[in-house]
Coordinates of C-alpha atoms in Angstrom, one line a residue:
M146 CA -41.0 -3.3 -19.9
L147 CA -39.2 -0.8 -17.8
K148 CA -41.3 -2.0 -14.7
R149 CA -40.3 -5.5 -15.3
I150 CA -36.6 -4.6 -15.7
G151 CA -36.9 -2.9 -12.3
I152 CA -38.6 -5.6 -10.6
V153 CA -35.8 -8.1 -11.9
F154 CA -32.9 -5.6 -10.7
F155 CA -34.5 -5.6 -7.2
I156 CA -34.9 -9.4 -6.9
S157 CA -31.2 -9.5 -8.1
L158 CA -30.1 -7.2 -5.2
F159 CA -32.4 -8.9 -2.8
L160 CA -30.7 -12.4 -3.9
I161 CA -27.2 -10.9 -3.7
S162 CA -28.0 -9.4 -0.4
C163 CA -29.2 -13.0 0.9
G164 CA -26.4 -14.7 -0.2
Q165 CA -23.8 -12.2 1.5
Q166 CA -25.9 -12.6 4.8
S167 CA -25.9 -16.3 4.5
A168 CA -22.1 -16.5 4.3
L169 CA -21.9 -13.8 7.0
K170 CA -23.9 -16.3 9.5
K171 CA -21.6 -19.3 8.3
R172 CA -18.5 -17.3 8.8
E173 CA -19.6 -16.5 12.2
K174 CA -20.3 -19.9 13.0
T175 CA -16.8 -21.2 11.7
A176 CA -14.8 -18.3 13.9
N177 CA -16.8 -19.4 17.2
N178 CA -16.5 -23.4 16.5
A179 CA -13.0 -24.7 16.9
N180 CA -12.0 -26.8 13.9
K181 CA -8.9 -28.7 12.7
D182 CA -9.2 -27.4 9.0
N183 CA -6.5 -24.8 7.8
I184 CA -6.7 -21.4 8.5
I185 CA -7.7 -19.5 5.1
I186 CA -6.4 -16.2 4.2
G187 CA -7.4 -14.5 1.1
F188 CA -4.6 -12.9 -0.9
A189 CA -5.4 -10.6 -3.8
Y190 CA -2.4 -8.8 -5.8
P191 CA -1.4 -7.9 -9.2
K192 CA 0.7 -11.0 -10.4
E193 CA 2.1 -9.7 -13.5
R194 CA 3.5 -6.6 -11.9
V195 CA 6.9 -6.5 -10.4
D196 CA 5.7 -5.1 -7.0
G197 CA 3.1 -7.8 -7.0
Q198 CA 5.5 -10.6 -7.2
S199 CA 7.7 -8.6 -4.5
L200 CA 4.4 -8.7 -2.4
K201 CA 4.1 -12.3 -3.0
E202 CA 7.6 -13.2 -2.0
G203 CA 7.5 -11.3 1.3
V204 CA 3.9 -13.1 2.1
S205 CA 5.1 -16.5 0.9
L206 CA 8.2 -16.3 3.3
A207 CA 6.2 -15.4 6.2
M208 CA 3.8 -18.2 5.7
E209 CA 6.7 -20.7 5.3
Q210 CA 8.0 -19.8 8.5
V211 CA 4.8 -20.0 10.8
N212 CA 3.8 -23.3 8.9
A213 CA 7.4 -24.8 9.6
K214 CA 6.6 -24.3 13.3
G215 CA 3.4 -26.1 13.3
G216 CA 1.1 -23.2 12.4
I217 CA -1.1 -21.7 14.9
D218 CA -2.7 -23.6 17.5
G219 CA -1.9 -27.0 15.5
R220 CA -3.5 -25.5 12.1
K221 CA -1.5 -24.5 9.2
I222 CA -2.5 -21.4 7.3
Q223 CA -3.7 -21.6 3.5
L224 CA -3.6 -18.7 0.8
I225 CA -6.3 -18.3 -1.5
E226 CA -4.8 -16.2 -4.1
R227 CA -6.5 -14.2 -6.7
D228 CA -5.0 -11.8 -9.4
D229 CA -6.5 -8.2 -8.9
E230 CA -4.9 -7.2 -12.3
D231 CA -4.3 -3.8 -10.5
S232 CA -7.9 -3.2 -11.5
T233 CA -10.9 -1.6 -9.8
D234 CA -13.5 -3.8 -11.5
Q235 CA -11.2 -6.9 -10.8
S236 CA -10.8 -6.0 -7.2
L237 CA -14.4 -5.5 -6.7
L238 CA -15.3 -8.9 -8.2
I239 CA -12.5 -10.5 -5.8
A240 CA -14.1 -8.9 -2.6
Q241 CA -17.3 -10.3 -3.6
D242 CA -16.1 -13.6 -4.0
F243 CA -14.1 -13.7 -1.1
S244 CA -17.2 -12.5 0.9
K245 CA -19.0 -15.6 -0.2
D246 CA -16.4 -17.9 1.1
Y247 CA -17.4 -18.4 4.8
R248 CA -14.2 -20.0 5.8
M249 CA -12.4 -16.7 5.2
H250 CA -12.1 -14.2 8.1
L251 CA -8.9 -12.5 7.0
A252 CA -7.3 -11.0 3.7
I253 CA -4.2 -9.3 2.4
T254 CA -5.2 -7.3 -0.5
H255 CA -4.7 -4.8 -3.2
I256 CA -1.5 -2.9 -3.6
S257 CA -2.9 0.3 -5.3
S258 CA -5.3 2.9 -3.7
H259 CA -7.7 2.8 -6.8
A260 CA -8.2 -0.9 -6.4
A261 CA -8.3 -1.1 -2.4
V262 CA -10.5 2.0 -2.1
P263 CA -13.7 0.6 -3.7
A264 CA -13.3 -3.0 -2.5
A265 CA -12.9 -2.1 1.2
A266 CA -16.6 -1.6 1.8
T267 CA -17.5 -5.2 0.9
Y268 CA -14.7 -6.6 3.3
E269 CA -16.1 -4.6 6.0
F270 CA -19.5 -5.5 5.4
S271 CA -18.7 -9.2 5.1
N272 CA -16.8 -9.0 8.4
I273 CA -13.5 -9.9 7.0
I274 CA -10.3 -8.2 8.2
M275 CA -8.4 -6.4 5.2
M276 CA -4.9 -5.9 6.0
N277 CA -3.8 -3.4 3.5
P278 CA 0.1 -3.2 2.8
S279 CA 0.4 -0.4 0.5
A280 CA -2.6 1.8 -0.5
T281 CA -2.0 5.2 1.1
S282 CA -5.3 7.1 0.0
L283 CA -6.9 8.7 2.8
R284 CA -10.2 7.3 1.7
L285 CA -9.3 3.7 2.4
I286 CA -9.9 4.0 6.0
K287 CA -13.3 5.5 7.4
P288 CA -14.2 6.1 10.9
S289 CA -17.3 3.7 10.4
Y290 CA -15.1 0.9 9.5
K291 CA -13.9 -1.8 12.0
N292 CA -12.2 -4.3 10.0
I293 CA -10.0 -2.5 7.6
F294 CA -6.3 -1.7 8.5
R295 CA -3.1 -0.8 6.8
I296 CA 0.6 -1.1 7.9
I297 CA 2.1 1.9 5.8
P298 CA 1.5 5.4 6.6
N299 CA -1.0 7.1 4.7
N300 CA -0.7 10.2 2.3
E301 CA -1.3 12.8 5.0
L302 CA 1.6 11.3 6.9
M303 CA 3.7 11.1 3.8
G304 CA 2.6 14.5 2.7
S305 CA 3.6 16.4 6.0
Y306 CA 6.8 14.2 6.0
L307 CA 7.8 15.4 2.5
A308 CA 6.8 19.1 3.1
N309 CA 9.1 19.1 6.3
Y310 CA 12.0 17.5 4.2
A311 CA 11.6 20.2 1.5
R312 CA 11.6 23.1 4.0
Q313 CA 14.8 21.6 5.7
Q314 CA 16.1 21.6 2.3
G315 CA 15.5 25.4 1.6
Y316 CA 13.1 24.6 -1.4
K317 CA 11.1 27.7 -1.3
N318 CA 9.5 27.6 -4.8
I319 CA 8.1 24.1 -5.6
I320 CA 6.2 22.5 -9.0
I321 CA 3.9 19.9 -7.9
Y322 CA 3.3 17.3 -10.8
Y323 CA 0.9 14.5 -10.1
A324 CA -0.8 11.6 -11.4
R325 CA -4.4 11.8 -12.2
T326 CA -5.3 9.0 -10.1
E327 CA -6.6 8.2 -6.6
Y328 CA -3.0 8.0 -5.3
G329 CA -1.6 11.1 -7.3
R330 CA -4.3 13.4 -6.2
D331 CA -4.6 12.4 -2.5
L332 CA -0.7 12.7 -2.0
A333 CA -0.6 16.1 -4.1
N334 CA -3.3 17.4 -1.8
A335 CA -1.5 16.7 1.4
F336 CA 1.8 17.8 0.1
E337 CA 0.5 21.1 -0.9
K338 CA -1.4 21.6 2.3
Y339 CA 1.6 21.2 4.4
A340 CA 4.0 23.0 2.3
K341 CA 1.7 26.2 2.5
I342 CA 1.6 25.7 6.3
M343 CA 5.3 25.7 6.4
G344 CA 5.5 29.1 4.3
L345 CA 6.6 27.0 1.1
N346 CA 5.4 28.6 -2.4
I347 CA 3.8 26.4 -5.0
V348 CA 4.8 27.8 -8.1
D349 CA 2.4 25.8 -10.2
R350 CA 0.3 22.2 -9.9
Y351 CA -0.4 20.1 -13.0
S352 CA -1.9 16.6 -13.2
Y353 CA -0.8 14.1 -16.0
L354 CA -2.4 11.1 -17.5
Q355 CA -1.0 7.7 -17.2
Q356 CA 0.2 5.6 -20.0
L357 CA 1.7 8.4 -21.9
N358 CA 4.9 8.5 -23.6
S359 CA 5.6 12.1 -23.4
Y360 CA 5.3 14.6 -20.7
S361 CA 7.7 17.3 -22.2
I362 CA 5.0 20.1 -22.9
A363 CA 4.3 20.8 -19.2
L364 CA 8.2 20.3 -18.4
E365 CA 8.9 22.9 -21.3
N366 CA 6.4 25.5 -20.2
W367 CA 7.8 25.4 -16.6
K368 CA 11.2 25.9 -17.7
I369 CA 10.2 29.0 -19.8
L370 CA 7.7 30.6 -17.6
H371 CA 8.6 29.9 -14.0
K372 CA 11.4 30.0 -11.5
F373 CA 11.6 26.9 -9.1
D374 CA 13.8 25.2 -6.8
A375 CA 12.3 21.7 -6.9
I376 CA 9.6 19.2 -8.4
F377 CA 7.5 17.1 -6.2
L378 CA 6.5 14.3 -8.2
A379 CA 3.4 12.3 -6.9
G380 CA 3.1 9.5 -9.5
T381 CA 4.2 5.8 -10.0
V382 CA 6.3 4.1 -12.3
P383 CA 6.8 3.7 -15.2
E384 CA 5.3 7.0 -15.9
A385 CA 7.3 8.7 -12.9
A386 CA 10.6 7.3 -14.4
I387 CA 9.8 8.9 -18.0
I388 CA 9.2 12.4 -16.5
V389 CA 12.6 12.2 -14.6
K390 CA 14.2 11.1 -17.9
Q391 CA 12.6 13.9 -19.8
A392 CA 13.2 16.6 -17.3
R393 CA 16.8 16.0 -17.3
Y394 CA 17.1 15.8 -21.3
L395 CA 15.5 19.3 -21.2
N396 CA 18.4 20.7 -18.7
I397 CA 15.7 20.9 -15.8
N398 CA 18.2 20.0 -13.2
V399 CA 16.4 20.8 -10.0
P400 CA 15.7 18.1 -7.3
I401 CA 13.2 15.8 -7.9
F402 CA 11.6 14.2 -4.9
G403 CA 8.3 12.0 -4.0
A404 CA 6.9 9.2 -1.8
D405 CA 7.4 5.4 -1.6
A406 CA 6.0 4.9 -5.1
L407 CA 9.3 6.2 -6.5
N408 CA 11.2 3.8 -4.6
S409 CA 11.3 1.2 -7.3
D410 CA 14.1 -0.3 -9.4
A411 CA 12.0 0.2 -12.3
L412 CA 12.7 4.0 -11.8
I413 CA 16.4 3.3 -12.6
D414 CA 15.9 1.0 -15.2
I415 CA 13.8 3.3 -17.3
A416 CA 15.3 6.9 -16.2
G417 CA 18.9 5.4 -16.4
K418 CA 21.4 8.1 -15.3
A419 CA 18.7 10.6 -15.1
A420 CA 17.4 9.1 -11.9
E421 CA 20.7 10.0 -9.9
G422 CA 19.8 12.4 -7.0
V423 CA 15.9 11.4 -7.1
V424 CA 14.8 11.3 -3.5
A425 CA 11.8 8.8 -2.3
L426 CA 10.4 7.5 0.8
T427 CA 10.6 4.0 2.3
T428 CA 9.4 2.0 5.2
F429 CA 12.2 -0.4 5.0
S430 CA 16.0 -0.6 4.6
P431 CA 17.8 -3.9 4.7
N432 CA 20.8 -2.2 6.3
K433 CA 19.0 -1.4 9.5
P434 CA 21.1 -3.0 12.1
T435 CA 18.1 -4.5 14.2
P436 CA 18.0 -8.4 14.7
I437 CA 14.7 -8.6 13.2
V438 CA 15.5 -7.0 9.8
Q439 CA 18.9 -8.5 9.7
Q440 CA 17.4 -12.1 10.1
F441 CA 14.5 -11.1 7.5
T442 CA 17.0 -10.0 5.0
Q443 CA 19.3 -13.0 5.5
E444 CA 16.3 -15.6 5.2
F445 CA 14.9 -13.7 2.3
Y446 CA 18.0 -13.4 0.1
K447 CA 18.6 -17.3 0.9
K448 CA 15.2 -18.2 -0.5
F449 CA 15.1 -15.7 -3.4
G450 CA 18.8 -14.7 -4.2
I451 CA 17.9 -11.0 -3.7
N452 CA 17.6 -8.4 -1.0
P453 CA 14.0 -7.7 0.1
N454 CA 12.6 -4.2 -1.0
Q455 CA 9.9 -2.1 0.8
I456 CA 6.8 -4.2 -0.7
S457 CA 8.4 -7.4 0.2
A458 CA 8.9 -6.4 3.7
L459 CA 5.2 -4.9 3.7
G460 CA 3.8 -8.4 2.6
Y461 CA 5.8 -10.1 5.2
D462 CA 4.7 -7.8 7.9
S463 CA 1.1 -7.9 6.8
F464 CA 1.0 -11.9 7.1
K465 CA 3.0 -12.0 10.4
L466 CA 0.8 -9.5 11.9
L467 CA -2.4 -11.4 11.0
A468 CA -0.9 -14.5 12.4
Y469 CA -0.1 -12.7 15.4
G470 CA -3.7 -11.5 16.0
I471 CA -5.0 -15.1 15.5
E472 CA -2.3 -16.3 17.9
S473 CA -3.0 -13.8 20.6
T474 CA -6.9 -14.1 20.4
H475 CA -6.9 -18.0 19.8
S476 CA -9.6 -17.1 17.2
E477 CA -10.3 -16.1 13.4
D478 CA -13.1 -14.0 14.4
A479 CA -12.6 -10.9 12.7
T480 CA -14.3 -8.9 15.5
K481 CA -12.0 -10.3 18.2
I482 CA -9.0 -9.8 16.2
A483 CA -9.9 -6.1 14.9
T484 CA -10.6 -5.2 18.8
F485 CA -7.3 -6.8 19.8
F486 CA -5.3 -4.7 17.0
R487 CA -7.0 -1.7 18.5
Q488 CA -5.9 -2.3 21.7
M489 CA -2.1 -3.5 21.0
K490 CA 0.4 -1.3 22.4
L491 CA 3.0 -2.3 19.8
W492 CA 4.0 -4.8 17.2
E493 CA 7.7 -4.8 16.1
G494 CA 7.7 -5.7 12.4
V495 CA 10.7 -5.5 10.0
D496 CA 8.9 -2.1 8.8
G497 CA 9.3 -0.8 12.1
A498 CA 6.8 -0.4 15.1
I499 CA 3.2 -0.8 14.3
V500 CA 0.6 1.0 16.5
F501 CA -2.9 1.4 15.0
D502 CA -5.1 4.4 16.1
K503 CA -8.9 4.0 16.6
T504 CA -9.6 3.7 12.8
G505 CA -6.9 1.3 11.7
D506 CA -4.5 3.7 10.6
L507 CA -1.0 3.8 11.8
K508 CA -0.5 6.6 14.6
D509 CA 2.4 8.4 13.0
N510 CA 4.8 8.5 10.3
G511 CA 7.7 7.1 12.7
N512 CA 8.4 4.3 10.0
L513 CA 9.4 6.5 7.2
S514 CA 13.0 7.2 6.1
K515 CA 14.3 8.4 2.8
V516 CA 16.2 6.9 0.2
I517 CA 18.3 8.4 -2.7
V518 CA 19.5 7.2 -6.2
K519 CA 23.3 7.3 -6.0
D520 CA 25.7 5.5 -8.4
G521 CA 22.9 3.8 -10.2
K522 CA 21.0 2.2 -7.1
F523 CA 18.7 3.4 -4.2
Q524 CA 20.6 3.9 -1.0
D525 CA 19.7 5.0 2.4
Y526 CA 19.6 8.7 2.6
L527 CA 22.3 10.1 5.1

């Protein structure tokens, strides 16, 4: 019986591999043969999440603008949308489905690191460019990958930026509180590494499980046992908002700061007045006085009735950058476009200057800036 199961398993693997190879050959053929069909871009995001909707708004505005001008080389762009449910399993299934669609050479996929990292290998193997808008884990980009790009600074860049901020603020004794996730561990590791290099003392480091309603035990222990200047919070909303609220309830009034995942209106909605003074990172400000940002902000507001946020801007830039690659190479071929992106000296988006290194990551953290909760809303940190 075991022998029979083993034979069936390996036959299944063989058939899956054959199917992917067949799609790969068809994909190469469609990339090299000019046609008049729509250009297909895959789009996978968590439809039920607020940040997923923000990403969709940015992508849809960009597509509307490109298609309104006639598309690229006379061809309109069409999205194939899938809901990844912010799930690792669902993201893997979507990547498999996209890999079998030989018309698809490009995709914008997966907000979160835990969804993006496992799926990346499938896009790479299938010769589909994965343009990732917001997953910051270091494991997303590998030296052997040729087709994986992201337009947000990774956790290493964010960790070094935030450690330098802490040093400048004079924080000498810091608590690290991080989500027990791909994102949380990765960011905590990077911050701790650079904080120690800069001579800062990490008083304690502790992880928490998501989807809990109370984090007061760790907070109370720190209040009793340790003296500290600040809390570095490496997590996402809603849990991070609950932590902020409970810390202030316990009269822990030291500064709380973190990366771009804290930059969410939901932090303020949940934590209320307790969120005042929280510092986060961003790659985008609607107040930036450059023509490209002001035009984007005005057109976004006209379409949706609200100002764009960071994730909207990242979605917009992801789509516009892929369109730029297609237009510049006059091709959908992933290999040609990936080579073009790596050789590209600079592309100016609403999030700032995009310059990739040889691996597909951004070269530096120059697009990062800080925001602070002030008077009940996130404002530029001055």
